[in-house]
Short mmCIF file of C-alpha atoms and ligand atoms in Angstrom, two decimals:
data_model
loop_
_atom_site.label_atom_id
_atom_site.label_comp_id
_atom_site.label_asym_id
_atom_site.label_seq_id
_atom_site.Cartn_x
_atom_site.Cartn_y
_atom_site.Cartn_z
CA MET N 285 -23.27 -28.07 2.26
CA LYS N 286 -22.16 -30.71 -0.16
CA LEU N 287 -20.19 -29.99 -3.45
CA THR N 288 -22.23 -31.07 -6.64
CA GLU N 289 -20.75 -33.18 -9.33
CA GLU N 290 -20.31 -29.98 -11.48
CA GLN N 291 -18.63 -28.16 -8.70
CA ILE N 292 -16.18 -31.03 -8.03
CA THR N 293 -15.33 -30.82 -11.75
CA ARG N 294 -15.22 -26.91 -11.97
CA TYR N 295 -13.05 -26.68 -8.90
CA SER N 296 -10.99 -29.87 -9.44
CA ARG N 297 -7.66 -28.13 -9.79
CA HIS N 298 -8.32 -26.38 -6.43
CA ILE N 299 -9.56 -29.52 -4.72
CA LEU N 300 -6.25 -31.27 -5.80
CA LEU N 301 -4.22 -28.85 -3.67
CA LYS N 302 -3.94 -30.03 0.01
CA GLU N 303 -4.12 -26.46 1.06
CA VAL N 304 -7.63 -26.16 -0.58
CA GLY N 305 -9.41 -29.54 -0.94
CA GLY N 306 -13.07 -29.91 -0.83
CA LYS N 307 -13.19 -28.19 2.66
CA GLY N 308 -11.33 -25.28 1.39
CA GLN N 309 -13.56 -24.83 -1.66
CA LYS N 310 -16.48 -24.76 0.48
CA LYS N 311 -14.76 -22.05 2.37
CA LEU N 312 -14.32 -20.00 -0.89
CA LEU N 313 -17.93 -20.68 -1.85
CA ASN N 314 -19.14 -19.39 1.50
CA GLY N 315 -16.77 -16.41 1.33
CA ARG N 316 -17.68 -12.86 0.93
CA VAL N 317 -15.30 -10.28 -0.52
CA LEU N 318 -15.82 -6.71 -1.40
CA VAL N 319 -13.93 -5.21 -4.33
CA ILE N 320 -13.83 -1.44 -4.25
CA GLY N 321 -13.22 -0.25 -7.87
CA ALA N 322 -14.03 -2.05 -11.09
CA GLY N 323 -11.06 -0.63 -13.07
CA GLY N 324 -7.64 -1.59 -13.62
CA LEU N 325 -6.95 -3.37 -10.34
CA GLY N 326 -10.60 -4.51 -10.01
CA SER N 327 -10.78 -6.20 -13.38
CA PRO N 328 -8.41 -9.09 -12.49
CA ILE N 329 -9.45 -9.17 -8.95
CA ALA N 330 -13.14 -9.72 -9.85
CA LEU N 331 -12.27 -12.23 -12.73
CA TYR N 332 -10.07 -14.39 -10.53
CA LEU N 333 -12.25 -14.25 -7.51
CA ALA N 334 -15.23 -15.16 -9.78
CA ALA N 335 -13.37 -18.10 -11.32
CA ALA N 336 -12.16 -19.26 -7.97
CA GLY N 337 -15.67 -19.73 -6.79
CA VAL N 338 -15.79 -17.01 -4.13
CA GLY N 339 -19.43 -17.24 -3.40
CA THR N 340 -20.46 -13.65 -2.77
CA ILE N 341 -18.42 -10.75 -4.40
CA GLY N 342 -19.49 -7.14 -3.87
CA ILE N 343 -18.14 -4.68 -6.51
CA ALA N 344 -18.43 -0.78 -6.14
CA ASP N 345 -17.67 1.71 -8.56
CA PRO N 346 -19.70 4.87 -9.74
CA ASP N 347 -18.29 5.10 -13.40
CA GLN N 348 -19.24 4.11 -16.75
CA VAL N 349 -16.85 2.24 -19.20
CA ASP N 350 -14.86 4.52 -21.40
CA ILE N 351 -12.87 3.46 -24.50
CA SER N 352 -9.62 4.64 -22.72
CA ASN N 353 -10.33 2.05 -19.89
CA LEU N 354 -9.81 -0.79 -22.38
CA GLN N 355 -6.21 -0.92 -22.54
CA ARG N 356 -5.82 -2.31 -19.06
CA GLN N 357 -9.39 -2.90 -17.51
CA VAL N 358 -9.67 -6.39 -18.99
CA ILE N 359 -13.14 -7.14 -17.54
CA HIS N 360 -14.69 -4.42 -19.96
CA PHE N 361 -15.03 -5.09 -23.67
CA THR N 362 -15.38 -2.65 -26.53
CA ALA N 363 -19.07 -3.14 -26.60
CA ASP N 364 -19.54 -2.07 -22.98
CA VAL N 365 -18.39 1.47 -23.60
CA GLY N 366 -21.13 3.78 -21.95
CA LYS N 367 -22.31 0.79 -19.64
CA ALA N 368 -21.96 1.08 -15.76
CA LYS N 369 -18.72 -0.54 -14.90
CA VAL N 370 -20.40 -2.75 -12.08
CA LEU N 371 -22.83 -4.05 -14.54
CA SER N 372 -20.35 -4.64 -17.21
CA ALA N 373 -18.24 -6.48 -14.60
CA LYS N 374 -21.10 -8.46 -13.14
CA GLU N 375 -21.98 -9.94 -16.61
CA LYS N 376 -18.43 -11.30 -17.01
CA MET N 377 -18.10 -12.71 -13.58
CA LEU N 378 -21.43 -14.47 -14.12
CA ALA N 379 -20.43 -15.72 -17.53
CA ILE N 380 -17.47 -17.39 -15.88
CA ASN N 381 -19.30 -18.64 -12.94
CA PRO N 382 -23.07 -18.46 -13.05
CA GLU N 383 -23.51 -19.73 -9.38
CA LEU N 384 -21.96 -16.55 -7.77
CA ASN N 385 -23.83 -14.03 -6.03
CA VAL N 386 -22.51 -10.75 -7.19
CA VAL N 387 -23.68 -7.53 -5.33
CA THR N 388 -23.04 -4.15 -7.36
CA TYR N 389 -22.87 -0.87 -5.76
CA GLN N 390 -22.85 1.91 -8.39
CA SER N 391 -21.44 4.61 -6.25
CA TRP N 392 -18.14 5.72 -4.67
CA VAL N 393 -17.50 4.74 -1.14
CA THR N 394 -18.17 7.68 1.20
CA ALA N 395 -18.06 8.16 4.97
CA GLU N 396 -21.88 7.61 5.09
CA ASN N 397 -22.24 4.23 3.02
CA ILE N 398 -18.84 2.39 3.63
CA ALA N 399 -19.31 1.07 6.99
CA ALA N 400 -22.52 -0.87 6.20
CA MET N 401 -20.95 -2.07 2.89
CA VAL N 402 -17.79 -3.34 4.57
CA ALA N 403 -19.77 -5.11 7.40
CA ASP N 404 -21.38 -7.66 4.91
CA TYR N 405 -17.93 -8.97 3.89
CA ASP N 406 -15.08 -11.15 5.18
CA PHE N 407 -12.51 -9.24 3.16
CA VAL N 408 -12.17 -5.98 1.42
CA ILE N 409 -9.94 -5.21 -1.42
CA ASP N 410 -9.01 -1.44 -2.32
CA GLY N 411 -8.74 -1.30 -6.13
CA THR N 412 -9.50 2.50 -6.05
CA ASP N 413 -7.86 5.34 -8.04
CA ASN N 414 -7.87 8.27 -5.53
CA PHE N 415 -6.45 8.91 -2.01
CA ALA N 416 -9.79 9.92 -0.56
CA ALA N 417 -11.05 6.32 -1.18
CA LYS N 418 -7.87 4.76 -0.08
CA PHE N 419 -7.69 6.34 3.20
CA LEU N 420 -11.44 5.96 3.78
CA ILE N 421 -11.22 2.20 3.10
CA ASN N 422 -8.40 2.01 5.38
CA ASP N 423 -10.06 3.72 8.25
CA ALA N 424 -13.42 1.86 7.72
CA CYS N 425 -11.58 -1.38 7.72
CA VAL N 426 -9.39 -0.57 10.72
CA LEU N 427 -12.53 0.75 12.77
CA ALA N 428 -14.40 -2.26 11.76
CA GLY N 429 -11.54 -4.67 12.41
CA LYS N 430 -11.90 -6.14 8.88
CA PRO N 431 -8.95 -7.47 7.11
CA TYR N 432 -8.19 -5.74 3.75
CA SER N 433 -5.72 -5.57 0.66
CA HIS N 434 -4.37 -2.10 -0.32
CA GLY N 435 -3.29 -1.76 -3.90
CA GLY N 436 -1.78 1.28 -5.86
CA ILE N 437 -0.21 1.79 -9.28
CA LEU N 438 1.20 4.40 -11.28
CA GLN N 439 3.07 4.35 -14.55
CA PHE N 440 5.41 1.26 -14.29
CA ASP N 441 5.26 0.82 -10.50
CA GLY N 442 2.88 -0.62 -8.13
CA GLN N 443 2.62 -1.51 -4.30
CA THR N 444 0.50 -3.65 -2.18
CA LEU N 445 0.09 -4.37 1.50
CA THR N 446 -2.41 -6.55 3.42
CA VAL N 447 -3.75 -5.05 6.69
CA VAL N 448 -5.10 -7.17 9.54
CA PRO N 449 -6.27 -4.41 11.92
CA GLY N 450 -4.88 -4.66 15.31
CA GLN N 451 -2.46 -7.14 14.32
CA SER N 452 -0.33 -5.45 11.39
CA ALA N 453 0.47 -2.02 10.15
CA CYS N 454 -2.25 -0.08 8.50
CA TYR N 455 -1.91 2.34 5.55
CA ARG N 456 -1.93 5.22 8.07
CA CYS N 457 0.83 3.71 9.98
CA ILE N 458 3.01 4.42 6.81
CA PHE N 459 1.21 7.46 5.41
CA PRO N 460 -0.65 9.31 8.31
CA GLU N 461 -2.26 11.69 6.01
CA PRO N 462 -3.37 12.04 2.32
CA PRO N 463 -1.00 14.01 0.11
CA PRO N 464 -2.39 17.48 -0.68
CA LYS N 465 -4.74 17.88 -3.65
CA ASP N 466 -2.92 17.35 -6.95
CA ALA N 467 0.38 16.51 -5.39
CA ILE N 468 0.73 13.14 -6.71
CA PRO N 469 -0.08 12.39 -10.31
CA SER N 470 -2.92 10.03 -11.07
CA CYS N 471 -2.76 7.35 -13.79
CA SER N 472 -5.01 9.46 -16.02
CA GLN N 473 -2.46 12.41 -15.88
CA ALA N 474 0.88 10.31 -15.79
CA GLY N 475 -0.20 7.04 -17.61
CA VAL N 476 -0.04 3.47 -16.62
CA ILE N 477 1.29 0.44 -18.57
CA GLY N 478 -1.70 -1.87 -19.07
CA VAL N 479 -0.34 -5.12 -17.67
CA LEU N 480 0.66 -3.39 -14.37
CA PRO N 481 -2.78 -3.66 -12.80
CA GLY N 482 -2.96 -7.34 -13.77
CA VAL N 483 0.17 -7.95 -11.81
CA LEU N 484 -0.96 -6.15 -8.66
CA GLY N 485 -4.66 -7.04 -8.80
CA THR N 486 -3.83 -10.80 -9.11
CA LEU N 487 -1.63 -10.46 -5.94
CA GLN N 488 -4.56 -8.75 -4.08
CA ALA N 489 -7.06 -11.52 -5.21
CA THR N 490 -4.51 -14.01 -4.02
CA GLU N 491 -4.47 -12.50 -0.50
CA ALA N 492 -8.27 -12.57 -0.31
CA ILE N 493 -8.29 -16.20 -1.42
CA LYS N 494 -5.56 -17.04 1.19
CA TYR N 495 -7.45 -15.43 3.81
CA LEU N 496 -10.58 -17.00 3.06
CA LEU N 497 -8.74 -20.60 3.20
CA GLY N 498 -6.63 -19.68 6.19
CA ALA N 499 -3.65 -20.88 4.23
CA GLY N 500 -0.02 -19.56 4.01
CA ASP N 501 1.18 -16.00 5.16
CA LEU N 502 -0.47 -12.82 4.40
CA LEU N 503 1.23 -9.86 3.04
CA THR N 504 1.02 -8.16 6.46
CA GLY N 505 3.94 -6.10 7.93
CA ARG N 506 5.59 -5.98 4.55
CA LEU N 507 4.96 -3.45 1.81
CA LEU N 508 5.47 -5.21 -1.55
CA THR N 509 6.64 -3.00 -4.28
CA TYR N 510 6.90 -3.98 -7.94
CA SER N 511 8.79 -2.21 -10.71
CA ALA N 512 7.88 -3.36 -14.07
CA LEU N 513 10.56 -1.63 -15.87
CA ARG N 514 13.15 -3.10 -13.68
CA MET N 515 11.15 -6.33 -13.35
CA ARG N 516 11.87 -6.41 -9.61
CA PHE N 517 9.92 -6.80 -6.60
CA ARG N 518 10.91 -5.58 -3.20
CA GLU N 519 9.49 -5.96 0.22
CA ILE N 520 9.93 -3.38 2.95
CA ALA N 521 9.15 -4.49 6.56
CA VAL N 522 6.58 -2.11 8.06
CA LYS N 523 5.89 -1.98 11.81
CA LYS N 524 2.76 -0.75 13.50
CA ASN N 525 3.30 2.80 14.13
CA ALA N 526 2.68 3.84 17.74
CA ASN N 527 1.72 7.31 16.57
CA CYS N 528 -0.63 6.26 13.89
CA PRO N 529 -3.56 8.44 13.86
CA ILE N 530 -6.14 5.55 13.49
CA CYS N 531 -4.38 2.46 14.94
CA GLY N 532 -1.77 3.85 17.20
CA GLU N 533 -1.67 4.37 20.96
CA HIS N 534 -3.59 7.58 21.00
CA PRO N 535 -5.79 7.56 17.90
CA SER N 536 -7.15 10.91 16.66
CA ILE N 537 -9.48 9.27 14.14
CA THR N 538 -12.21 7.63 15.94
CA TYR N 539 -15.26 8.01 13.32
CA LEU N 540 -15.24 7.95 9.62
CA LYS N 541 -14.93 11.28 7.74
CA ASP N 542 -14.15 12.01 3.93
CA GLU N 543 -10.82 13.24 3.37
CA LEU N 544 -12.29 16.29 1.46
CA ASP N 545 -8.92 17.80 0.55
CA ALA N 546 -7.97 14.62 -1.23
CA VAL N 547 -11.19 13.75 -2.98
CA THR N 548 -9.92 15.29 -6.28
CA VAL N 549 -6.35 14.08 -6.27
CA CYS N 550 -7.24 11.72 -9.08
CA ASP N 551 -8.90 13.24 -11.92
CA LEU N 552 -12.20 11.42 -12.03
CA GLY N 553 -12.91 12.26 -15.57
CA HIS N 554 -10.93 10.68 -18.30
CA MET D 63 29.32 7.27 5.80
CA ASN D 64 27.81 4.11 4.57
CA LEU D 65 24.09 3.57 4.58
CA THR D 66 21.64 1.05 2.95
CA VAL D 67 18.99 3.21 1.18
CA ASN D 68 16.05 1.39 -0.47
CA GLY D 69 17.85 -1.98 -0.08
CA LYS D 70 21.06 -0.58 -1.82
CA PRO D 71 24.47 0.50 -0.15
CA ALA D 72 24.91 4.22 -0.49
CA SER D 73 27.84 6.34 0.42
CA ILE D 74 27.03 9.83 1.88
CA ALA D 75 29.59 12.66 2.19
CA ALA D 76 29.15 13.04 5.98
CA ASP D 77 31.45 11.94 8.93
CA ASP D 78 29.28 10.16 11.26
CA ALA D 79 25.72 11.51 11.58
CA ILE D 80 23.34 13.55 9.38
CA SER D 81 19.59 14.64 10.02
CA VAL D 82 17.09 13.09 7.93
CA SER D 83 16.19 16.46 6.46
CA ASN D 84 19.77 16.82 5.30
CA LEU D 85 19.80 13.34 3.97
CA LEU D 86 16.68 14.09 1.90
CA GLU D 87 18.32 17.20 0.48
CA THR D 88 21.77 15.32 -0.12
CA LEU D 89 20.14 12.47 -1.89
CA GLN D 90 17.76 14.83 -3.73
CA VAL D 91 14.88 12.42 -2.67
CA ALA D 92 11.78 12.78 -4.86
CA GLN D 93 8.53 14.06 -3.37
CA ARG D 94 10.38 15.38 -0.36
CA GLU D 95 7.27 17.05 1.10
CA TYR D 96 5.29 13.81 1.11
CA VAL D 97 7.74 10.91 1.16
CA THR D 98 7.41 8.60 4.15
CA VAL D 99 10.93 7.84 5.88
CA GLU D 100 11.59 4.43 7.66
CA LEU D 101 14.86 4.52 9.67
CA ASN D 102 16.12 1.06 10.74
CA GLY D 103 12.40 -0.32 10.60
CA ASP D 104 10.69 2.56 12.32
CA ILE D 105 8.40 5.05 10.46
CA LEU D 106 9.51 8.63 11.42
CA ASP D 107 7.12 11.36 12.12
CA ARG D 108 7.11 14.05 9.38
CA ASP D 109 7.73 16.84 11.96
CA GLY D 110 10.74 14.94 13.37
CA PHE D 111 12.87 14.88 10.24
CA ASP D 112 15.18 17.71 11.54
CA ALA D 113 15.71 15.92 14.98
CA ALA D 114 16.06 12.50 13.59
CA THR D 115 19.65 11.38 13.01
CA VAL D 116 21.03 8.77 10.65
CA ARG D 117 24.26 7.31 11.56
CA ASP D 118 26.89 5.17 9.70
CA GLY D 119 25.46 1.72 8.96
CA ASP D 120 21.72 2.65 9.19
CA THR D 121 19.06 1.48 6.86
CA VAL D 122 16.72 4.10 5.38
CA GLU D 123 13.71 3.41 3.23
CA PHE D 124 11.76 6.02 1.27
CA LEU D 125 8.09 5.11 0.82
CA TYR D 126 6.00 6.88 -1.77
CA PHE D 127 2.34 7.64 -2.44
CA MET D 128 0.94 5.31 -5.29
CA GLY D 129 -2.61 6.25 -5.97
CA GLY D 130 -3.89 4.81 -9.21
CA GLY D 131 -5.80 1.72 -9.83
CA SER D 132 -9.30 2.31 -11.03
CA LEU D 133 -8.91 4.83 -13.92
ZN1 ZN T 867 -2.16 2.20 11.60
#
């Protein structure tokens, strides 16, 4: 594959970087990233991956755009209210970069469908709003040996961690089990400052791009937390946990199952 | 005794050792039923909070669930 004149111009600011260059840009164009969730985190992730020229981007979300989403889900516009989020997102991604292959999945991830979805991609990004999906994404990626980025936001705080299965701590190394139903407030219950997913989602997209390029150091073995109110980032070193139920020495989770008790943790209404 | 809690120095009214359960109580840690505790870099088992001992000079991190993103 040779970059066209237009591609050389479009991606010129990437190509100037020695960590990217023409070679790296081709890696991005050949790269495949799955974004699960087309909401607050998924919006900047999908927009930046599209602009960067990640050639194949999958995007999964069952919901339609609601007017209460527009305060932070910057990929969706007022005219999109009522439209499927994955279709609204795909339109903007292709408007930025028409040469991409955007694959839409208008459904939630479940124990039945996630393994086949994940298998098609090089890197997975968790931009979901509920613990059932977060644990399922972790389990599917760990069992498939697929690197992924975890992200979570609430009110003014966010956290993110990159997991390279087998090499670095996974989400269950830190949180072995989901919290009980309704134990932790969701953004729809507790609120979220609109710029917060922009910060966290952009960090997650950066990890996907670095992974595809093979450049720099991934956010593995370190949980990065962000407080918008204190304007402070912190890193907490996290080791692989020998007692982790999925990547520990004696795993109890050997196949995918839905965390039914956690399914409704985040109110999926509005 | 003196600890480092979530990256900051913290003084605890205890002589030389305290159980993790007691530390959670003493510090009135939020979401005590769900919080993950990391002691000197190791994630502790939730059912080991009574047995695990925090000593002067130790480093403790409390890690919280953060679920939002899409909504
Ligand atoms: Zn693990």
